[in-house]
Tab-separated table of C-alpha atoms and ligand atoms in Angstrom:
chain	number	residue	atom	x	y	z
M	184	UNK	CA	213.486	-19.110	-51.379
M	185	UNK	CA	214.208	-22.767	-50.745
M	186	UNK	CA	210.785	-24.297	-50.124
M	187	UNK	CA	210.859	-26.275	-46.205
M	188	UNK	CA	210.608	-29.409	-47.834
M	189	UNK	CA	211.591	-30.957	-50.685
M	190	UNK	CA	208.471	-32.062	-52.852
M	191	UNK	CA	209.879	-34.086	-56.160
M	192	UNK	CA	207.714	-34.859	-59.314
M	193	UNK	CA	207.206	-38.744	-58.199
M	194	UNK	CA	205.538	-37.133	-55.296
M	195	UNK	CA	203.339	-35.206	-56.674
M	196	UNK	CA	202.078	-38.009	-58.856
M	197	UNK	CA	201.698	-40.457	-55.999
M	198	UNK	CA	199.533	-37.536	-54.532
M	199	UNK	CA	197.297	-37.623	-57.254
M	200	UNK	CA	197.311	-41.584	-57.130
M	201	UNK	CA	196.005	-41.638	-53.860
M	202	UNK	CA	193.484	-38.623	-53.871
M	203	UNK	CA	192.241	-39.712	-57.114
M	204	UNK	CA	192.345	-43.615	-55.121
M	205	UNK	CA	190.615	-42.516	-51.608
M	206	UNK	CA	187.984	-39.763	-53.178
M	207	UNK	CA	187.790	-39.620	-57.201
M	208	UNK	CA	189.726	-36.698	-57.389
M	209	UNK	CA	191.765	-35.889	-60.722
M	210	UNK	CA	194.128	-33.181	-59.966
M	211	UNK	CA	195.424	-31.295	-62.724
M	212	UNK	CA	199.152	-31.637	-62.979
M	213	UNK	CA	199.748	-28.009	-62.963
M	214	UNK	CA	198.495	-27.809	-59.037
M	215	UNK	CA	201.497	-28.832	-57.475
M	216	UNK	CA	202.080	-25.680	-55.598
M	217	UNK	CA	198.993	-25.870	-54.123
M	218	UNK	CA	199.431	-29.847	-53.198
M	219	UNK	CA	202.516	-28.132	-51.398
M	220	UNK	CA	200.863	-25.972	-49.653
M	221	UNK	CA	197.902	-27.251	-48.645
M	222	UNK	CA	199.648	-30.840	-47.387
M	223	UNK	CA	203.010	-29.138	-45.583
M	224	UNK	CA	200.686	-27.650	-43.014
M	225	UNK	CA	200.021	-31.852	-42.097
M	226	UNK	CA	204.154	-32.122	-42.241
M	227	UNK	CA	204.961	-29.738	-39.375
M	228	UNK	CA	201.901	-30.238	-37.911
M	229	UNK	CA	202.928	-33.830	-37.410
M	230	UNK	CA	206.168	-33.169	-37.105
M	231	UNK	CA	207.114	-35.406	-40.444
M	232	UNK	CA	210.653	-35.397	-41.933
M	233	UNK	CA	209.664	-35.747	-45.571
M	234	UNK	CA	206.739	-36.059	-48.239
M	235	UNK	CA	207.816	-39.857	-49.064
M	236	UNK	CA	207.156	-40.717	-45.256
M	237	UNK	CA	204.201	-38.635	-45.071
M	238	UNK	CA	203.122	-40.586	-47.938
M	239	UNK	CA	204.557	-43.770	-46.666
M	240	UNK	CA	202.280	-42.877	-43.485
M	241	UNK	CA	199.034	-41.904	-45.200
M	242	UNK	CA	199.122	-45.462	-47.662
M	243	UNK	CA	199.464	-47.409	-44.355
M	244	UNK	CA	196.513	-50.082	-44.157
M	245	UNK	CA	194.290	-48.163	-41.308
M	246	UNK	CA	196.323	-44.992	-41.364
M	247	UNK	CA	195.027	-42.773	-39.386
M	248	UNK	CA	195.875	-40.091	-41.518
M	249	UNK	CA	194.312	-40.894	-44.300
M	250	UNK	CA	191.155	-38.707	-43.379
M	251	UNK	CA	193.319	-35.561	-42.757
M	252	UNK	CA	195.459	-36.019	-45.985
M	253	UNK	CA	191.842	-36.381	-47.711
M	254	UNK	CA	190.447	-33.852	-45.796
M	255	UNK	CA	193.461	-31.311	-46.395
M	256	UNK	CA	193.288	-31.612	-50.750
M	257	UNK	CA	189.042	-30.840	-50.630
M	258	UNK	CA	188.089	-27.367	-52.242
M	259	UNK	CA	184.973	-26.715	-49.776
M	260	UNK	CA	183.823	-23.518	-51.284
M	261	UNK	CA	180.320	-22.914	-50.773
M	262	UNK	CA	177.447	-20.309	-50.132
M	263	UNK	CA	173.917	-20.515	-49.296
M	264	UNK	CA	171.589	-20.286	-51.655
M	265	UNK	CA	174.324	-20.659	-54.435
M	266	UNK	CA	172.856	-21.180	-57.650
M	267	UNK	CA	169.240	-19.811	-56.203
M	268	UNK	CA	167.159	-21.305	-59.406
M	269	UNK	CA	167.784	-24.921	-58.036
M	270	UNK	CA	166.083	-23.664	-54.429
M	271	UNK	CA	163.029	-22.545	-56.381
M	272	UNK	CA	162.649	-25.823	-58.496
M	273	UNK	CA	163.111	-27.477	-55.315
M	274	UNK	CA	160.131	-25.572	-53.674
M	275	UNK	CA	157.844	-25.922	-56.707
M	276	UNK	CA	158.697	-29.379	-56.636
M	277	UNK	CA	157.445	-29.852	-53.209
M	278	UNK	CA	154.397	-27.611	-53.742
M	279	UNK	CA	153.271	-30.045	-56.336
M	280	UNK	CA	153.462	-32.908	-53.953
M	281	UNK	CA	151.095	-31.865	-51.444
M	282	UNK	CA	151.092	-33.326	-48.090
M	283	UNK	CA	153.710	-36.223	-49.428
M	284	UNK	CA	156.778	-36.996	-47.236
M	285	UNK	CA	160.217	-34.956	-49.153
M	286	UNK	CA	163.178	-36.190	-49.179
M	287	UNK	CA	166.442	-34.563	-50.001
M	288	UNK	CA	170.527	-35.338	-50.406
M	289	UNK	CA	172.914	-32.708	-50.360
M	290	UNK	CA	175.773	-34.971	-51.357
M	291	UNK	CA	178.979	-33.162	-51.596
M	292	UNK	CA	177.637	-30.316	-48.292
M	293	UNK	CA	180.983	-29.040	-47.424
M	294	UNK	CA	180.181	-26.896	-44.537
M	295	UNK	CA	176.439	-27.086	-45.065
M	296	UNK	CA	175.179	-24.561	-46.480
M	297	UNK	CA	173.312	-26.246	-49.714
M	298	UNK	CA	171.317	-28.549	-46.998
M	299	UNK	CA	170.305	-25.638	-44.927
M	300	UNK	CA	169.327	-23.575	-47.583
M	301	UNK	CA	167.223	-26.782	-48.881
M	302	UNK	CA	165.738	-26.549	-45.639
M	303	UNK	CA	165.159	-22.729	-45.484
M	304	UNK	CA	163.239	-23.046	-49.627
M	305	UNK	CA	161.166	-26.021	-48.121
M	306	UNK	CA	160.532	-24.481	-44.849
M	307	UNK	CA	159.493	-21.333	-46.641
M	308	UNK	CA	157.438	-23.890	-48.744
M	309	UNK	CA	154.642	-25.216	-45.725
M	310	UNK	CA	156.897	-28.156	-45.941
M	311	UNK	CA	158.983	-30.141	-42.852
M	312	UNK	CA	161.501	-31.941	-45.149
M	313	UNK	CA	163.909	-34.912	-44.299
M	314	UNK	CA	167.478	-33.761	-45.542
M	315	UNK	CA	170.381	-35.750	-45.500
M	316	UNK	CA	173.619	-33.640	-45.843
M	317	UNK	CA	177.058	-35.965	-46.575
M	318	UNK	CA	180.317	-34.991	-47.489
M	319	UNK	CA	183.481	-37.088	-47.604
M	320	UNK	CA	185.654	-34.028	-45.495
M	321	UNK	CA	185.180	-34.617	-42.189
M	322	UNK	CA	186.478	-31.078	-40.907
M	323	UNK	CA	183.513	-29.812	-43.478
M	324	UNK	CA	181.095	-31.734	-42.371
M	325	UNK	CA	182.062	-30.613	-38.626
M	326	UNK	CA	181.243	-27.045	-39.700
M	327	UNK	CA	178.093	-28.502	-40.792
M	328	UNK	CA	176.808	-29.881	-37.469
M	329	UNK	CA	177.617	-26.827	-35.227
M	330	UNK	CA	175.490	-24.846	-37.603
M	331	UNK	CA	177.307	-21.846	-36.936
M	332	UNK	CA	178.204	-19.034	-39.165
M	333	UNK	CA	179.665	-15.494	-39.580
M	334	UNK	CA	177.064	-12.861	-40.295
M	335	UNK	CA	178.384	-11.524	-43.135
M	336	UNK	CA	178.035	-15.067	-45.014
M	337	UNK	CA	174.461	-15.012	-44.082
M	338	UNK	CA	173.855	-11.937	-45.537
M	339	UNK	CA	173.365	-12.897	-49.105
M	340	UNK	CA	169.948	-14.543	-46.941
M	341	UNK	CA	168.076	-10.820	-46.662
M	342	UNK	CA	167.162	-9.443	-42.907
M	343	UNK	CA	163.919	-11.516	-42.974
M	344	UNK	CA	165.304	-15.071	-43.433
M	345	UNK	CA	167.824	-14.301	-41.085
M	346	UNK	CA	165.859	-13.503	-38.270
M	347	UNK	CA	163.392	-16.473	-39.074
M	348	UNK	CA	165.883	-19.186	-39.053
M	349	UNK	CA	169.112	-18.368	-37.540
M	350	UNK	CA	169.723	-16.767	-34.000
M	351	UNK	CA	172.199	-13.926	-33.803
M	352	UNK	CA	175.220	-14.385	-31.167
M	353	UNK	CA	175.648	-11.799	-28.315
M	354	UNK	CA	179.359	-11.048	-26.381
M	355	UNK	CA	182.142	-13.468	-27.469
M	356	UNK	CA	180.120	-14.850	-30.311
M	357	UNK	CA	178.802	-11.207	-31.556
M	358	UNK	CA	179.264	-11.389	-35.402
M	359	UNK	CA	178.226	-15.182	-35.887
M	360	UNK	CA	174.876	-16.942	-36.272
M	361	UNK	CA	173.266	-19.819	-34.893
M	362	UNK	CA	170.605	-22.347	-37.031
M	363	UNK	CA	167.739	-22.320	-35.405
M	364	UNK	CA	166.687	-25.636	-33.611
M	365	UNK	CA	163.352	-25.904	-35.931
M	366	UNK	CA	165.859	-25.589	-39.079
M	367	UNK	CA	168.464	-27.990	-37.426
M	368	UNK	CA	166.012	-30.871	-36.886
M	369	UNK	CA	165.474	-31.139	-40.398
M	370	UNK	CA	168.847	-32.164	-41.430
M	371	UNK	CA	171.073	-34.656	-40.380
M	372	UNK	CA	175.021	-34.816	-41.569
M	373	UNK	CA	176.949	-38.053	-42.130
M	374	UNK	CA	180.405	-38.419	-44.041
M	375	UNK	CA	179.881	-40.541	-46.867
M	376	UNK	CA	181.919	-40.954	-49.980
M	377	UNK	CA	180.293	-40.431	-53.556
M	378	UNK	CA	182.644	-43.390	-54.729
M	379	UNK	CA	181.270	-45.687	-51.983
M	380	UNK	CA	178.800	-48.281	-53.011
M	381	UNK	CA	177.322	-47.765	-49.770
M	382	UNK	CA	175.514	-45.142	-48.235
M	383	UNK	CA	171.721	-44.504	-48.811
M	384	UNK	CA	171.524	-47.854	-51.109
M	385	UNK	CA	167.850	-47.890	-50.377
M	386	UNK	CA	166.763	-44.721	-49.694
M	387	UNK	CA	164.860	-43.165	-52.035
M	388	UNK	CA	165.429	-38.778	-52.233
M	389	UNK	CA	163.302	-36.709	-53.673
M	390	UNK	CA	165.625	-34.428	-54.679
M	391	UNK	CA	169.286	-34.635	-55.333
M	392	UNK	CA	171.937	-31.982	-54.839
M	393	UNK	CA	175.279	-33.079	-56.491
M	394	UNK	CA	177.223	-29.437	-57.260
M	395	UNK	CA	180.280	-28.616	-58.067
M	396	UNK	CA	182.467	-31.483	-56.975
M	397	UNK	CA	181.781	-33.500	-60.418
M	398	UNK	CA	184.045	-30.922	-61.876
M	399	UNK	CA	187.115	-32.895	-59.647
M	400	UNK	CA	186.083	-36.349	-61.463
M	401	UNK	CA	187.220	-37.688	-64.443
M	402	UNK	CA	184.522	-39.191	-67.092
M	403	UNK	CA	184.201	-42.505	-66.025
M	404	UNK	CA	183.839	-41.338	-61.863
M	405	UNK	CA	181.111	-39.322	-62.712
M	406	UNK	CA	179.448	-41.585	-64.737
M	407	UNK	CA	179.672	-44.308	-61.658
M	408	UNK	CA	178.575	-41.266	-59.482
M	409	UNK	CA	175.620	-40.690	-61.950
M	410	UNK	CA	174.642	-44.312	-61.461
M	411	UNK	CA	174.540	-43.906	-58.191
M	412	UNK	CA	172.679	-41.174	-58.019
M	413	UNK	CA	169.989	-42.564	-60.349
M	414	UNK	CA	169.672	-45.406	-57.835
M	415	UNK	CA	168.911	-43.122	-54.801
M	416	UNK	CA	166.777	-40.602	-56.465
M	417	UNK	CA	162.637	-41.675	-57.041
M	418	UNK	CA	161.434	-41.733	-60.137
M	419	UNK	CA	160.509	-37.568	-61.361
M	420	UNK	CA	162.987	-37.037	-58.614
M	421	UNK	CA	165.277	-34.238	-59.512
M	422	UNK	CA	169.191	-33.792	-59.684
M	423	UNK	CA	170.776	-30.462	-59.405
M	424	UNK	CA	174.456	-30.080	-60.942
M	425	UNK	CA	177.106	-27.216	-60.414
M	426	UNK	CA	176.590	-24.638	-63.310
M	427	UNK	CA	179.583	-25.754	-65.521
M	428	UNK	CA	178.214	-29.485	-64.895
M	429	UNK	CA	176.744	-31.393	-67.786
M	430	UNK	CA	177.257	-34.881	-67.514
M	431	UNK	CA	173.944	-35.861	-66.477
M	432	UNK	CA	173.395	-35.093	-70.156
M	433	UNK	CA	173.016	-38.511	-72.081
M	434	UNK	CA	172.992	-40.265	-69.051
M	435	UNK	CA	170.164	-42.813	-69.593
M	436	UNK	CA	168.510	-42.080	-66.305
M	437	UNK	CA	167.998	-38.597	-67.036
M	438	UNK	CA	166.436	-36.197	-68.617
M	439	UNK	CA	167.074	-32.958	-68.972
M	440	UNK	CA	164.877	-30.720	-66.803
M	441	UNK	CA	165.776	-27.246	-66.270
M	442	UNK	CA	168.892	-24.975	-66.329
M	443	UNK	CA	171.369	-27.737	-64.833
M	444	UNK	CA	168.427	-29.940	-62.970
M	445	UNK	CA	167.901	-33.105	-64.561
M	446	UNK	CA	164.826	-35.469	-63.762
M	447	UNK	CA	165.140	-39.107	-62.908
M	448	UNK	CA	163.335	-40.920	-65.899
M	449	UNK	CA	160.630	-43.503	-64.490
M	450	UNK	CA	162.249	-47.523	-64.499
X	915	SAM	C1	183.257	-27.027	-53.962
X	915	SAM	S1	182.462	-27.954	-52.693
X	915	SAM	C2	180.764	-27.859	-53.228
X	915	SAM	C3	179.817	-27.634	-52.071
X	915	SAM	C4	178.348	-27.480	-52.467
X	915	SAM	N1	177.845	-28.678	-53.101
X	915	SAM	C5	178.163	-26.298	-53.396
X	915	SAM	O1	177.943	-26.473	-54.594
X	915	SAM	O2	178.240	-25.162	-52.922
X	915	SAM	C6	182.900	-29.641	-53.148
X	915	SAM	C7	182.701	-30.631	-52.002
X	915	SAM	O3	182.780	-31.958	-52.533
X	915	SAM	C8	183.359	-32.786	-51.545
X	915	SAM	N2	183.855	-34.027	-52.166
X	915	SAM	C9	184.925	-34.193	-52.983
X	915	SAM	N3	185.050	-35.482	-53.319
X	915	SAM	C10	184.029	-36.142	-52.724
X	915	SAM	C11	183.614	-37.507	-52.689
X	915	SAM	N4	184.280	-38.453	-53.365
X	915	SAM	N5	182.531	-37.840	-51.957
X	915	SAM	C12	181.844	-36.891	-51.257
X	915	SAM	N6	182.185	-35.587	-51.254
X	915	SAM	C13	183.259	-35.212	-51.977
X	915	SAM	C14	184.458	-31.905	-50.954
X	915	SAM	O4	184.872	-32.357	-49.690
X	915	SAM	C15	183.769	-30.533	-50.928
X	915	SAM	O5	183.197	-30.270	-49.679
């Protein structure tokens, strides 16, 4: 079958320009069905004729597209309490800081999860922690605010944690959960971008989560990410990686800490 519209190799690679422009993004040249798919649905939702003016649209100086294009090439998979060893480090962490004030960045949130789950360990830990939650996909981070989620997502959480911090819907929203308000309060979501040299310049976090989005960078994005990083986290502040992440590795900032948690060298 004829695909609805035509999408030629010098469109692809301007795709990859402009992702790997607007977000860091390196997509692998053998994706192109995907780009397809995942970027036609912004065609006839928009009613464009053609990639090149789709493209033509989204390079615009203050195109108003640009979000959605960026928005529509994000993989936003995500769980809570993915990766559960971090979640413990992160509570042992704060139970060796007594009474100090924790705080923590879930950088790349998606649909917030990873910050919630932060909140649940620390929570769970005597602790009332300050968690920022970013994300460069808007839509994501949308999901994030509402704080609502189907039950069967939550169930990885056990009967007990579910009942403590999330409130079960009733009639139209049977089979979703709510975040508890006491949960909620302790995070706030904004969109930043990892690539930005803005964003929480001088706060200081505690803790760091940065997983599974350095995967979509190339080497010398995720070392500028790294050096970011190392600039917002305290000194014996911890960053937490995806599990096929290493690059924190020889970064001078770090050392290693624990089974893809690196430490934040003193200086
Ligand atoms: C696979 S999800 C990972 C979510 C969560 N950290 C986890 O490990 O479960 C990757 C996220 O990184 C975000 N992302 C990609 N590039 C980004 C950038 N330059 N700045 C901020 N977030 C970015 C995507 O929007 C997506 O939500």
């Amino acid at each position: 079958m004829n695909p609805e519209f035509g999408f030629s190799g010098p469109d692809f690679l301007r795709v990859r320009e402009l992702i790997a422009t607007y977000a860091g993004i390196s997509l692998h040249e053998r994706k192109q069905s995907m780009v397809y798919n995942r970027l036609v649905r912004r065609l006839r939702a928009t009613g464009t004729r053609s990639f090149r003016e789709y493209l033509d649209w989204v390079e615009a100086p203050g195109s108003e597209e640009r979000e959605r294009f960026v928005n529509a090439l994000t993989t936003n998979l995500t769980a809570f309490f993915r990766e559960p060893h971090h979640f413990e480090m992160l509570a042992r962490l704060a139970r060796g800081r007594p009474g100090a004030r924790l705080r923590v960045w879930s950088s790349a949130c998606s649909t917030g999860e990873e910050a919630y789950s932060a909140a649940i360990a620390l929570r769970e830990a005597g602790r009332a922690p300050e968690i920022l939650g970013s994300d460069l996909d808007t839509e994501a981070l949308a999901t994030a605010q509402r704080g609502v989620y189907k039950i069967a997502a939550l169930e990885p959480l056990g009967a007990e944690r579910l009942r403590t911090h999330f409130l079960e819907g009733t009639g139209a929203n049977a089979g979703y959960a709510c975040v508890r308000p006491e949960l909620r309060a302790l995070v706030k979501f904004a969109p930043r971008n990892l690539l930005a040299s803005d964003g929480p310049a001088q706060e200081r976090f505690d803790a760091v989560f940065c997983r599974n989005v350095m995967i979509y960078f190339d080497r010398p994005t995720q070392q500028r990410v790294l050096d970011r990083l190392a600039a917002a986290l305290a000194p014996q502040g911890l960053l937490f990686l995806g599990h096929s992440e290493s690059c924190a590795a020889g970064h001078p900032a770090f050392r290693f800490f624990g089974k893809t948690a690196y430490e934040r060298r003193d200086g």
